[in-house]
Coordinates of C-alpha atoms and ligand atoms in Angstrom, one line a residue:
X202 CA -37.3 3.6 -18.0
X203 CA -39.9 1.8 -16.2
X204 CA -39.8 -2.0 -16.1
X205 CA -41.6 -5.2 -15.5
X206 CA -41.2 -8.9 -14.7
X207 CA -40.2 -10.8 -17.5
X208 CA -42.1 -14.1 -16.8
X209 CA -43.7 -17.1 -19.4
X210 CA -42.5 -15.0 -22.1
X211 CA -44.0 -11.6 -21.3
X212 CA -43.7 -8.6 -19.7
X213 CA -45.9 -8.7 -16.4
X214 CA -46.8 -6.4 -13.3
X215 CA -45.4 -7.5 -10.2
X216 CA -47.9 -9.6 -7.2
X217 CA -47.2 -7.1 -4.3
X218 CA -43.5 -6.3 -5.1
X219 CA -41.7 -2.9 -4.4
X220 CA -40.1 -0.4 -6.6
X221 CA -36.4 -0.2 -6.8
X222 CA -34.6 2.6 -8.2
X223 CA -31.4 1.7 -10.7
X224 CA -28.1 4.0 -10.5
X225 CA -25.2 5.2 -13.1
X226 CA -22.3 4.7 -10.6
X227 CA -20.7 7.5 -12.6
X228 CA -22.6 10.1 -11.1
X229 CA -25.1 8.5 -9.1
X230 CA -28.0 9.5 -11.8
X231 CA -31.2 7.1 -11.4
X232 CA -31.4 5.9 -15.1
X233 CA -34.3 3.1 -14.2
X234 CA -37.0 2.0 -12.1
X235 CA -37.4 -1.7 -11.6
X236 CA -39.8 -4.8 -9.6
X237 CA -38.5 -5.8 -6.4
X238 CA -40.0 -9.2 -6.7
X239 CA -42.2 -10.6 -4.4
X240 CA -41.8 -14.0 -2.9
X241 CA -45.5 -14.1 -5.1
X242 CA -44.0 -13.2 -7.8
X243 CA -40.5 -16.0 -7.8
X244 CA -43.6 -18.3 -7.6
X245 CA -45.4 -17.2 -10.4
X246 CA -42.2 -17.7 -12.4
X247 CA -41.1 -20.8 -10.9
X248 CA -44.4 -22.1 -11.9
X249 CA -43.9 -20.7 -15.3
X250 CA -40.6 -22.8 -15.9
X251 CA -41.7 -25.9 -13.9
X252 CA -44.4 -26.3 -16.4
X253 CA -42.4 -25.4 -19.7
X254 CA -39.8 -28.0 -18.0
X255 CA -42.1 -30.6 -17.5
X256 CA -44.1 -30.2 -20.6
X257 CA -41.4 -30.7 -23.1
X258 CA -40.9 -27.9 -25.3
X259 CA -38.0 -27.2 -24.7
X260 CA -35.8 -30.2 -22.3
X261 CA -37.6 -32.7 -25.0
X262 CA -36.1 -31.3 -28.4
X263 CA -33.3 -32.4 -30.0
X264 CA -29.7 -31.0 -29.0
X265 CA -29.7 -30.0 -32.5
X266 CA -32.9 -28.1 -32.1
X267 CA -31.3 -26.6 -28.7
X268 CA -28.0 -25.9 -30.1
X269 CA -29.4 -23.9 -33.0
X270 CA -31.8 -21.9 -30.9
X271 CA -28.1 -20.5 -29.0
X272 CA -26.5 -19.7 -32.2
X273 CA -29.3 -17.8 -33.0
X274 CA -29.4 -16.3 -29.7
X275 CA -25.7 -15.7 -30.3
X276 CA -26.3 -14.2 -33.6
X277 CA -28.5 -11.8 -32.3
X278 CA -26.7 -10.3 -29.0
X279 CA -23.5 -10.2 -31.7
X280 CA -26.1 -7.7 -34.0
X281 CA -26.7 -5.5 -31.1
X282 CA -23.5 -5.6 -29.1
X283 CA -23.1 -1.7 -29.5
X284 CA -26.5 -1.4 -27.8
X285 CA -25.9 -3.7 -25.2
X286 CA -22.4 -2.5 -24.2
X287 CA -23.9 1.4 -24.0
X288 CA -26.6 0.1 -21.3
X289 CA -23.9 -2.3 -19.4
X290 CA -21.6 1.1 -19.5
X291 CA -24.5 3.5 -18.1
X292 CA -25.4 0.9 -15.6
X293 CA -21.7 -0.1 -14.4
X294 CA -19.4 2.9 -15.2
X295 CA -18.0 0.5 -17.3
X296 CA -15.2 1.7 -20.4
X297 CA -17.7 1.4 -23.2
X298 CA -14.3 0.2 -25.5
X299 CA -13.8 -2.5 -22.7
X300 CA -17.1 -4.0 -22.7
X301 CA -17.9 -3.4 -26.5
X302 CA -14.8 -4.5 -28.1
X303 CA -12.3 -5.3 -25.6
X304 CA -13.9 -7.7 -23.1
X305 CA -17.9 -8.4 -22.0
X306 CA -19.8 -8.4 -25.2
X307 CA -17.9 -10.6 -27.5
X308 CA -16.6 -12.6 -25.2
X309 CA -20.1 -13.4 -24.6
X310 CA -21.7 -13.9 -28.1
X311 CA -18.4 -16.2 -28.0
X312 CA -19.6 -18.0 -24.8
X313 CA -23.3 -18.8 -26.3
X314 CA -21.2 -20.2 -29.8
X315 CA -19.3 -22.1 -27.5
X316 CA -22.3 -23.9 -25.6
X317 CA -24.6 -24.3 -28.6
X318 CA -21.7 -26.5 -29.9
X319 CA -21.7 -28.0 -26.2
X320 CA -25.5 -28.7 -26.5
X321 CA -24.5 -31.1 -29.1
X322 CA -21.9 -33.0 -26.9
X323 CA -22.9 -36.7 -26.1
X324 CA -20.0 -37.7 -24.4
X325 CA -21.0 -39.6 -20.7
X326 CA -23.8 -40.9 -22.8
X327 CA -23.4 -45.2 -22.7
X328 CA -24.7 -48.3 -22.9
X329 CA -23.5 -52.0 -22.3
X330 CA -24.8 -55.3 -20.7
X331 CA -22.6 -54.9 -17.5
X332 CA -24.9 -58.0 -16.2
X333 CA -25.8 -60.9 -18.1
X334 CA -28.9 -60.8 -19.7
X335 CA -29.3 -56.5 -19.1
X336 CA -28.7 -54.0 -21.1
X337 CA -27.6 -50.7 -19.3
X338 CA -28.5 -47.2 -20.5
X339 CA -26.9 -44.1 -18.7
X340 CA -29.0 -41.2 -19.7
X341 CA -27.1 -37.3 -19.0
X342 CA -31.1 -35.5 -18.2
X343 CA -31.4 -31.8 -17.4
X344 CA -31.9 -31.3 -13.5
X345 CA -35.5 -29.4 -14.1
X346 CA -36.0 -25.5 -13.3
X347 CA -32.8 -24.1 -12.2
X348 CA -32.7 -20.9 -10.3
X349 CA -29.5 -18.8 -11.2
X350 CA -28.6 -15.7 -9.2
X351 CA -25.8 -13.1 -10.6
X352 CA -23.3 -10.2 -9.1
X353 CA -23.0 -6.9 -10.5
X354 CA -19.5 -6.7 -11.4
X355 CA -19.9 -8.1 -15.2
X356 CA -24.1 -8.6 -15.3
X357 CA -24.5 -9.5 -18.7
X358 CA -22.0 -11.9 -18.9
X359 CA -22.7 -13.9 -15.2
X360 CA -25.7 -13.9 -17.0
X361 CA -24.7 -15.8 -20.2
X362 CA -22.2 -18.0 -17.9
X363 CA -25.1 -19.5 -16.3
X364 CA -28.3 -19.2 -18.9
X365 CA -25.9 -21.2 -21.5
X366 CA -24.6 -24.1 -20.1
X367 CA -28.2 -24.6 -18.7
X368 CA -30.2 -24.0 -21.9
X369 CA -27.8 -26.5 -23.7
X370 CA -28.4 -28.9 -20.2
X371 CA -31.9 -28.5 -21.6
X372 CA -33.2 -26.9 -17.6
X373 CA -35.9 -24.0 -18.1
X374 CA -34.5 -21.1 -15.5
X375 CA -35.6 -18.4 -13.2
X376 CA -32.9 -16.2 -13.3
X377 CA -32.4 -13.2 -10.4
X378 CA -29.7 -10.4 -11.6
X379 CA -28.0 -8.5 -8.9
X380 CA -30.4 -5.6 -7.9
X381 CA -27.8 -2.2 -8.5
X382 CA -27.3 -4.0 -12.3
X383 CA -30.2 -5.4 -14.1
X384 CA -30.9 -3.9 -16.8
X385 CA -28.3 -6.2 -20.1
X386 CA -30.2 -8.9 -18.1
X387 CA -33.7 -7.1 -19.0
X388 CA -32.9 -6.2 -22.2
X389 CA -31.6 -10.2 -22.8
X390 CA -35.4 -11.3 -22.3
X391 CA -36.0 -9.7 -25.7
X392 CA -33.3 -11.8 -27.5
X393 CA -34.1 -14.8 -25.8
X394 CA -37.5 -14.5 -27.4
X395 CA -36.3 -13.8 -30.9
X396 CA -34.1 -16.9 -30.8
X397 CA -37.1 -19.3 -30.7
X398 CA -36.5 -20.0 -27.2
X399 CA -40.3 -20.9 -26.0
X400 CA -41.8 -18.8 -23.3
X401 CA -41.5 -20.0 -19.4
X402 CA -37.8 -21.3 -20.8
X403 CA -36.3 -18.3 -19.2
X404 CA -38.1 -16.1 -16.8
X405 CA -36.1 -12.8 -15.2
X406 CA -36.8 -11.4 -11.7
X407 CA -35.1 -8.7 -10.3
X408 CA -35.2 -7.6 -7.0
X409 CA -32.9 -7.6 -3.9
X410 CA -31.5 -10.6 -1.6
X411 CA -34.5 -12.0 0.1
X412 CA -36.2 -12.1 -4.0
X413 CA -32.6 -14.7 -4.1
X414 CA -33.7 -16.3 -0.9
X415 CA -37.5 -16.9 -1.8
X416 CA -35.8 -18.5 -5.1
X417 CA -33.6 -20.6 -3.0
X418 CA -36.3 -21.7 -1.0
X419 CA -38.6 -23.0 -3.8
X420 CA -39.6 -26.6 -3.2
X421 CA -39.7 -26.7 -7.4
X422 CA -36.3 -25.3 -8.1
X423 CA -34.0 -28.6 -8.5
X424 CA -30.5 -26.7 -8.4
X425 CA -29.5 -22.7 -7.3
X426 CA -26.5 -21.8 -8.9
X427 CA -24.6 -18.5 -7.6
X428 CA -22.0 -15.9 -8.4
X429 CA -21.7 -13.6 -6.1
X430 CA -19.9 -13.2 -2.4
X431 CA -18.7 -16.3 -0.6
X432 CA -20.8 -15.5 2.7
X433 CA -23.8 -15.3 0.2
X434 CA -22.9 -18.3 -1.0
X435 CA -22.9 -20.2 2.9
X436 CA -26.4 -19.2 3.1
X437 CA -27.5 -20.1 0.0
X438 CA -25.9 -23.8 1.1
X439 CA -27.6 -23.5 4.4
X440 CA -31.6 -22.2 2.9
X441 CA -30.7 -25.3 0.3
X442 CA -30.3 -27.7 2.1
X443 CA -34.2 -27.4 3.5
X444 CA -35.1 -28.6 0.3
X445 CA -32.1 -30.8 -0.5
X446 CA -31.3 -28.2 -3.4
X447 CA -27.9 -29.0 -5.3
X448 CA -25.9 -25.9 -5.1
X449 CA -23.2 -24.6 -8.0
X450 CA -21.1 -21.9 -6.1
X451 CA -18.7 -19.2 -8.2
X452 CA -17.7 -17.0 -5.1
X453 CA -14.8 -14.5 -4.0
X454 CA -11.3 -14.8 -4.9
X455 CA -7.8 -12.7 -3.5
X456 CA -5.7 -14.1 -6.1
X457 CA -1.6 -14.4 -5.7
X458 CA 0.5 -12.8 -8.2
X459 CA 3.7 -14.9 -7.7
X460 CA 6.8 -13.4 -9.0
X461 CA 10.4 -15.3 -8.7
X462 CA 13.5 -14.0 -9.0
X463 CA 14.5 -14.9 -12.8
X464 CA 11.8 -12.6 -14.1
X465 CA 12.1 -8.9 -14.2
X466 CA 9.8 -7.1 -12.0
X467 CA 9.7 -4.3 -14.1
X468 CA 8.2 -6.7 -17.4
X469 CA 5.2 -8.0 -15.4
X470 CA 4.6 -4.3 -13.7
X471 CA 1.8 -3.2 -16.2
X472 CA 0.1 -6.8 -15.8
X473 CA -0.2 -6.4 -12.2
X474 CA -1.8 -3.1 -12.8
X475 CA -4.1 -4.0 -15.5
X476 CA -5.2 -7.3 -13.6
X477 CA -5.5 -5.6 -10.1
X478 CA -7.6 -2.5 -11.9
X479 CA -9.8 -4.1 -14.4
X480 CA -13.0 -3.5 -13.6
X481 CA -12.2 -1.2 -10.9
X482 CA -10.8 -4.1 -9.4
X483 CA -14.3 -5.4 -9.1
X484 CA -12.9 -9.3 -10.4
X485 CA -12.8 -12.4 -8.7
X486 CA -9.9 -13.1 -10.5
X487 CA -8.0 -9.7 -9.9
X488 CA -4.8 -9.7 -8.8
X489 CA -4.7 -8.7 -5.3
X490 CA -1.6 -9.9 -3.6
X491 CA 1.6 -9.5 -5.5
X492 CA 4.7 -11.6 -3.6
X493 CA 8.0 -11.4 -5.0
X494 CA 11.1 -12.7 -4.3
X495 CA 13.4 -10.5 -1.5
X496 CA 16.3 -9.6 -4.0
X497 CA 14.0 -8.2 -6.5
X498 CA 12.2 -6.0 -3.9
X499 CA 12.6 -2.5 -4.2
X500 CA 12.4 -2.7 -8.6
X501 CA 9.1 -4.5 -8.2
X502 CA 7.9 -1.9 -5.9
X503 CA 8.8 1.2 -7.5
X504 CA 7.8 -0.6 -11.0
X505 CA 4.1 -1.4 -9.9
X506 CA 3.7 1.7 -8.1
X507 CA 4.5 3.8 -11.2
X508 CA 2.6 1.5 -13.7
X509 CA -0.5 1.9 -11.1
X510 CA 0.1 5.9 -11.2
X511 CA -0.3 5.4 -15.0
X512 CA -3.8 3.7 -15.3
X513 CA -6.2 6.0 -16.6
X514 CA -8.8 6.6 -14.4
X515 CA -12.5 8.3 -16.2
X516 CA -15.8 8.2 -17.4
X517 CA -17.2 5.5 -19.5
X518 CA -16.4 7.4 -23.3
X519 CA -13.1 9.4 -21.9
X520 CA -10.2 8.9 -24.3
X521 CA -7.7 6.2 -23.3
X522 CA -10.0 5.7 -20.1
X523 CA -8.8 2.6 -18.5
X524 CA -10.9 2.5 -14.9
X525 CA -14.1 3.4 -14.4
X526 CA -16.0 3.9 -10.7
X527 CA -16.8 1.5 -8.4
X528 CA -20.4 0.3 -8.4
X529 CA -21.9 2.0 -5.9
X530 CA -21.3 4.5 -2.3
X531 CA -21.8 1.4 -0.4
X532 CA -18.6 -0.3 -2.6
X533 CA -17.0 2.6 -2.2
X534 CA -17.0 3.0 1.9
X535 CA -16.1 -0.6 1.8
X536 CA -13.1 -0.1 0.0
X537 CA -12.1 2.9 1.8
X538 CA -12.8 0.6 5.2
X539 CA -10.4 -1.6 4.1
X540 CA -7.4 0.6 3.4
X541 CA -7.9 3.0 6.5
X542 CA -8.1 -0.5 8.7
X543 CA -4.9 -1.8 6.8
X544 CA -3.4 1.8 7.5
X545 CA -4.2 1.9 11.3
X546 CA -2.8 -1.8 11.4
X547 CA 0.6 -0.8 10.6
X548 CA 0.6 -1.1 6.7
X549 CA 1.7 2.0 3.9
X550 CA -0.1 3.4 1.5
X551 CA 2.7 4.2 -1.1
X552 CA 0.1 5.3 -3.5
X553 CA -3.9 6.0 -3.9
X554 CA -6.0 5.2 -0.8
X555 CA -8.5 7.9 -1.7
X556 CA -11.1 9.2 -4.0
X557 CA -9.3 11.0 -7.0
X558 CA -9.7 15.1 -6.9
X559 CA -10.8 15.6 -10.3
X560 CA -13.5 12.6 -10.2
X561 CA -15.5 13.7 -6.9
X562 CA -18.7 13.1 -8.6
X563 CA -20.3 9.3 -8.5
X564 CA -18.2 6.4 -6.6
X565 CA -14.2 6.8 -8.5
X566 CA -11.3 5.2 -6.3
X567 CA -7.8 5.5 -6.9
X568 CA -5.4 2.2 -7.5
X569 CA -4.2 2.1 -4.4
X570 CA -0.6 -0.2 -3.6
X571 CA 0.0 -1.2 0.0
X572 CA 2.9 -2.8 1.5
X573 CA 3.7 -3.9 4.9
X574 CA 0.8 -5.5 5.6
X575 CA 1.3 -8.9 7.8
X576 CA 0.6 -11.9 5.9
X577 CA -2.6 -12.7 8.7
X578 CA -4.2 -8.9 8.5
X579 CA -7.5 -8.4 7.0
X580 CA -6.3 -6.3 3.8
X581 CA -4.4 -10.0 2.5
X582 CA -7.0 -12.3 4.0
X583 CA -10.2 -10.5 2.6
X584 CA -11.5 -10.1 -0.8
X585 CA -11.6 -6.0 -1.3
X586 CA -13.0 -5.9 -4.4
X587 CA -11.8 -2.3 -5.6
X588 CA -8.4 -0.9 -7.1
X589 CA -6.5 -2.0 -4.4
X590 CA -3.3 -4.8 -4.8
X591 CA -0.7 -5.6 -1.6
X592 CA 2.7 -6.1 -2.0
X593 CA 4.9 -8.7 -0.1
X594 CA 8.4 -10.8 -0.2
X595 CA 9.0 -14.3 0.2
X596 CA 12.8 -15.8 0.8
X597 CA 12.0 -19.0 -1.1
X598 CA 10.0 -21.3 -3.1
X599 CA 8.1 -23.2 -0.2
X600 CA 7.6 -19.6 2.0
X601 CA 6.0 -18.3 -1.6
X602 CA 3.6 -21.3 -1.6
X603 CA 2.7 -21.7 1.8
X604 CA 1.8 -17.7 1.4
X605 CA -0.1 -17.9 -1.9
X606 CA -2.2 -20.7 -0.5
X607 CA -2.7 -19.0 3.3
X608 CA -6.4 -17.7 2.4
X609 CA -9.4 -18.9 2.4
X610 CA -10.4 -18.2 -0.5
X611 CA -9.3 -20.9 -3.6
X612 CA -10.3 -19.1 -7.1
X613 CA -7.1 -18.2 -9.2
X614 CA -3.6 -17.6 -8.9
X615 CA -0.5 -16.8 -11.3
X616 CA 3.1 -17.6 -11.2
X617 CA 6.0 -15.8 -12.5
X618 CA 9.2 -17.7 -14.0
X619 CA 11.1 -19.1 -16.7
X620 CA 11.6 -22.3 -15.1
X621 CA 9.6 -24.8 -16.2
X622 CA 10.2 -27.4 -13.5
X623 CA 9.4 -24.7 -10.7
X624 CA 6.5 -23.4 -13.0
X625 CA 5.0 -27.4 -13.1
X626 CA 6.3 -27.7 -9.2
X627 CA 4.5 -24.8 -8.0
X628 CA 1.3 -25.0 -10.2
X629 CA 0.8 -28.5 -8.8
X630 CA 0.8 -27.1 -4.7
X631 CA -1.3 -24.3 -5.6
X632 CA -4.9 -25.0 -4.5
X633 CA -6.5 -22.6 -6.7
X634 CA -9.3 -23.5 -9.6
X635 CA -7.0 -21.6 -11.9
X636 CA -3.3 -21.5 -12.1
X637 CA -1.7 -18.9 -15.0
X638 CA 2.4 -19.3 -15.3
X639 CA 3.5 -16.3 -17.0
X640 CA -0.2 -14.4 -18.0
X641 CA -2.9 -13.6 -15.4
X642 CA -6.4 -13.2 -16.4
X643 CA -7.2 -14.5 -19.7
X644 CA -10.1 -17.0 -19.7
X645 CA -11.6 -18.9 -23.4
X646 CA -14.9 -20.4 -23.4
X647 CA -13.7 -24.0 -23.4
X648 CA -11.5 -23.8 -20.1
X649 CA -13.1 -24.5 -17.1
X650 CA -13.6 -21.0 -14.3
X651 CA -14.5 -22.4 -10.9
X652 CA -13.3 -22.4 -7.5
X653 CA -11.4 -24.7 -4.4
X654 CA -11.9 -24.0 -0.7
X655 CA -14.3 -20.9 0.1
X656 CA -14.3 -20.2 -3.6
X657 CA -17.4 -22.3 -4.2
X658 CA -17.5 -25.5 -6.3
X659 CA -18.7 -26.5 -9.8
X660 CA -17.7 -24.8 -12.9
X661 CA -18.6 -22.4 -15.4
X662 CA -17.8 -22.0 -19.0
X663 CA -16.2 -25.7 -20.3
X664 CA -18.3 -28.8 -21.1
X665 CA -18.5 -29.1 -17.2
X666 CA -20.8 -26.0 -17.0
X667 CA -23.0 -28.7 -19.1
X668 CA -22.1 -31.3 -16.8
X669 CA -23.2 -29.3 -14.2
X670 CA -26.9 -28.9 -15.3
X671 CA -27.4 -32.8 -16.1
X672 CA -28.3 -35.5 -13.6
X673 CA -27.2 -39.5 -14.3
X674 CA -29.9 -41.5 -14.7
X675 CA -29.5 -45.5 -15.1
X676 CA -31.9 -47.1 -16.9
X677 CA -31.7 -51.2 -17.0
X678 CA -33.4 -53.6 -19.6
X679 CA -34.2 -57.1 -18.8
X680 CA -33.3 -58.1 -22.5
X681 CA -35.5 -61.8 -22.1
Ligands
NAD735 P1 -23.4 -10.8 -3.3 O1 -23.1 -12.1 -2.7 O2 -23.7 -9.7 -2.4 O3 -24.7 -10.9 -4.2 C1 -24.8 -11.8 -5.3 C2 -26.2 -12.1 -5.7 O4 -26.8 -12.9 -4.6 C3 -27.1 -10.9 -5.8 O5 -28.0 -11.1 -6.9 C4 -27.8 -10.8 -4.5 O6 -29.1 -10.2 -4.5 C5 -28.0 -12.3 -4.2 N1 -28.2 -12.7 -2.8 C6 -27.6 -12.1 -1.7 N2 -28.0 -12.7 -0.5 C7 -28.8 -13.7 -0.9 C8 -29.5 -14.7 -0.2 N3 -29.4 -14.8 1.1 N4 -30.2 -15.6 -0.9 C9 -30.3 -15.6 -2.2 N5 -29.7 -14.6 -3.0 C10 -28.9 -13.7 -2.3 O7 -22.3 -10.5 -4.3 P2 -22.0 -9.2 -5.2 O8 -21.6 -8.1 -4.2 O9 -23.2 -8.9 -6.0 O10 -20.8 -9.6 -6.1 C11 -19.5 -9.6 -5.8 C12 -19.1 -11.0 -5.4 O11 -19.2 -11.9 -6.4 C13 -17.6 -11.0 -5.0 O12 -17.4 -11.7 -3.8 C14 -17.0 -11.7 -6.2 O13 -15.7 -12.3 -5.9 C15 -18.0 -12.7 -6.6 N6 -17.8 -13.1 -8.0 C16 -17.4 -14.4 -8.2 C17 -17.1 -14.9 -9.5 C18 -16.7 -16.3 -9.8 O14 -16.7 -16.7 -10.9 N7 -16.2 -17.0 -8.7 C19 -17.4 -14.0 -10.6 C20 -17.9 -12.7 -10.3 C21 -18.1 -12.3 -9.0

């Protein structure tokens, strides 16, 4: 499959762009070719959403009109979901029964439900005679074109994460997928259409990081918004500030696991797999360093290092599969970096570490669990992002804290108890956008996801995403 530009509503050829080859990271098969726009090209399509911003047709209808246009969008993407999780599998390695029923695609027909609705939200909208003889009016307007740039770990829905919220903003968008993963992006132009939402709205470039920088550095584009690493993100803050750009950052995460000693290691085991493997690990959110409390030790060891022997490790239709590959070679060697580095500093590998024999074909790692790593060394500090979860003890409360938080990274964390005052305690000297007590992972459409520290700042998903794509403007009436 060959494709194009997807720019003012139509499928166009690219201004002097490249080709770039698209890869199943289950074998390494090419399965599409794609533009690897030029900086000619992010013009054309910033032009295309400057003028269908400016014009009206779609920042100047009602939020009912909006709002209606999303549920239809919604509607549709829920029609095809079978479709759309095949292509996300091919193109990922994804568990087609993870992303078709369990996880991507109705979470994300829920997410577009959830921000129609928010279209439709006028709270922050006021008025009042704060002086005499003026009437104030605060008006909540879009921003204007918003450029919005995605990972590859779950394409399709980074891509709903930031598309809805800034529809139901009312901002037209020039939106840059990740360049290994483009293709549920692609196919969304087609829905998008459907819906009734006018051409130039949306416009979709693919190509490769300096496509992302030429965005950044628009004069036109009023806001960049991110997900993707957090040193991507400090250059994106640095190109923006040329222009004066706001920024919306969702970068890394190494979240804490925190387990105390009135819960039974061997009952939150299986979590710490799942929430260290999902996705091959490939999560912000994933569940990377597990602490637990010195007496419980040795059970919560051998109990995670059993239930991380028993994840099912295959190929995207396998029965019972549970972890896919990793996205790519490159992914892979980094993963492997990390271990052999934590290896040579000192650390065990008490299971995994390599590729698994019977899957030598496309980019498979095994779940790897490491302990002895000091607290400082790279494989605790630094976001992996593959199958890979630490292991360490604390002696108290305060040494559990002062660990969880001893990263830069601020992005989510979970604690383990059944005391509620130490649960409340804790979660309050966290500094993580997320805190789970007793769950890790689950995320609704109406909760704020967003980061502290070097995890970026502004949310998605919530009526905040909304906020997030709306500027205050005060407008003051002399009423004589
Ligand atoms: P990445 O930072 O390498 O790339 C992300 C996107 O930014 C890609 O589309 C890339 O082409 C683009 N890009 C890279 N350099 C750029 C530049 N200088 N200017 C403009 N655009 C540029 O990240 P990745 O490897 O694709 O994704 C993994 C990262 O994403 C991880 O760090 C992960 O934690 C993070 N992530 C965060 C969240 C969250 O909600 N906080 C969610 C998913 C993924």
């Amino acid at each position: 499959m060959d494709y194009k530009l997807w720019i003012d509503g139509q499928w166009v050829d690219s201004q002097g762009g490249k080709r770039m080859s698209v890869e199943n990271p289950v074998n390494g098969a090419i399965i599409a070719e794609v533009v690897d726009a030029s900086r000619e090209d992010v013009d054309r399509a910033v032009q295309a959403a400057h003028r269908a911003f400016y014009d009206g047709r779609w920042s100047r209808l009602t939020p009912a009109e909006r709002s209606m246009a999303l549920w239809k969008l919604a509607d549709l993407l829920d029609a095809r979901k079978e479709e759309f999780a095949r292509l996300e599998s091919e193109n990922t390695g994804k568990p087609y029964q993870l992303v078709s029923l369990g996880g991507d695609l109705p979470f994300s027909v829920d997410n577009l439900r959830f921000f129609a609705a928010a279209a439709r939200d006028t709270h922050g909208y006021t008025s009042g005679e704060f002086m005499k003889g003026y009437t104030s009016i605060y008006r909540r307007e879009p921003v204007g074109v918003v450029g919005q740039i995605t990972p590859w770990n779950y394409p399709l829905m980074m891509a709903i994460w930031k598309i809805g919220p800034a529809l139901a903003a009312g901002c037209t968008i020039v939106l840059k997928p990740a360049p290994g993963t483009p293709l549920t992006t692609l196919l969304l132009s087609e829905l998008i259409a459907e819906a009734g939402i006018p051409a130039g709205v949306v416009n979709i470039v693919t190509g490769g990081n300096e496509t992302g920088q030429a965005l950044v550095e628009h004069p036109d584009v009023r806001l960049v918004s991110l997900t993707g690493s957090t040193n991507t993100g400090k250059k994106i803050m640095k190109t923006a500030s040329d222009t004066l750009k706001r920024v919306h950052l969702e970068l890394g995460g190494k979240a804490p696991f925190v387990v105390f000693d009135d819960v039974d290691p061997e009952t939150v085991a299986g979590v710490a797999a799942f929430t260290s493997t999902v996705n091959t690990g490939q999560d912000c959110t994933a569940a990377t360093r597990v602490y637990v409390a010195g007496s419980r030790a040795n059970d919560a060891v051998e109990a995670i290092v059993e239930a991380m022997r028993a994840v099912k490790i295959g190929t995207p239709y396998e029965d019972g599969v549970q972890m896919g590959p990793l996205i790519s070679g490159v992914q892979r060697e980094r993963v492997q970096g990390f271990v052999e580095r934590a290896k040579s500093s000192g650390a065990k590998i008490l299971t995994g570490g390599a590729v698994p024999a019977a899957y030598d074909k496309g980019y498979f790692f095994e779940p790897t669990v490491i302990v002895d790593a000091d607290q400082k060394a790279e494989i605790i500090q630094s976001e992996v992002f593959g199958p890979v979860l630490t292991i360490s003890t604390f002696k108290s409360e305060e040494e559990a804290v002062a660990y969880a938080n001893d990263v830069n990274y601020g992005l989510a964390a979970s604690i383990w108890t059944r005391d509620i005052g130490r649960a409340l305690r804790v979660s309050s000297q966290l500094e993580f956008g997320t805190v789970w007590i007793n769950d890790h992972i689950p995320l609704t459409s109406e909760t704020p996801h967003g980061g502290f520290k070097q995890s970026g700042f502004g949310k998605d998903l919530s009526a905040e995403a909304v906020s997030d794509y709306r500027i205050t403007k005060h407008v003051m009436v002399k009423n004589a």
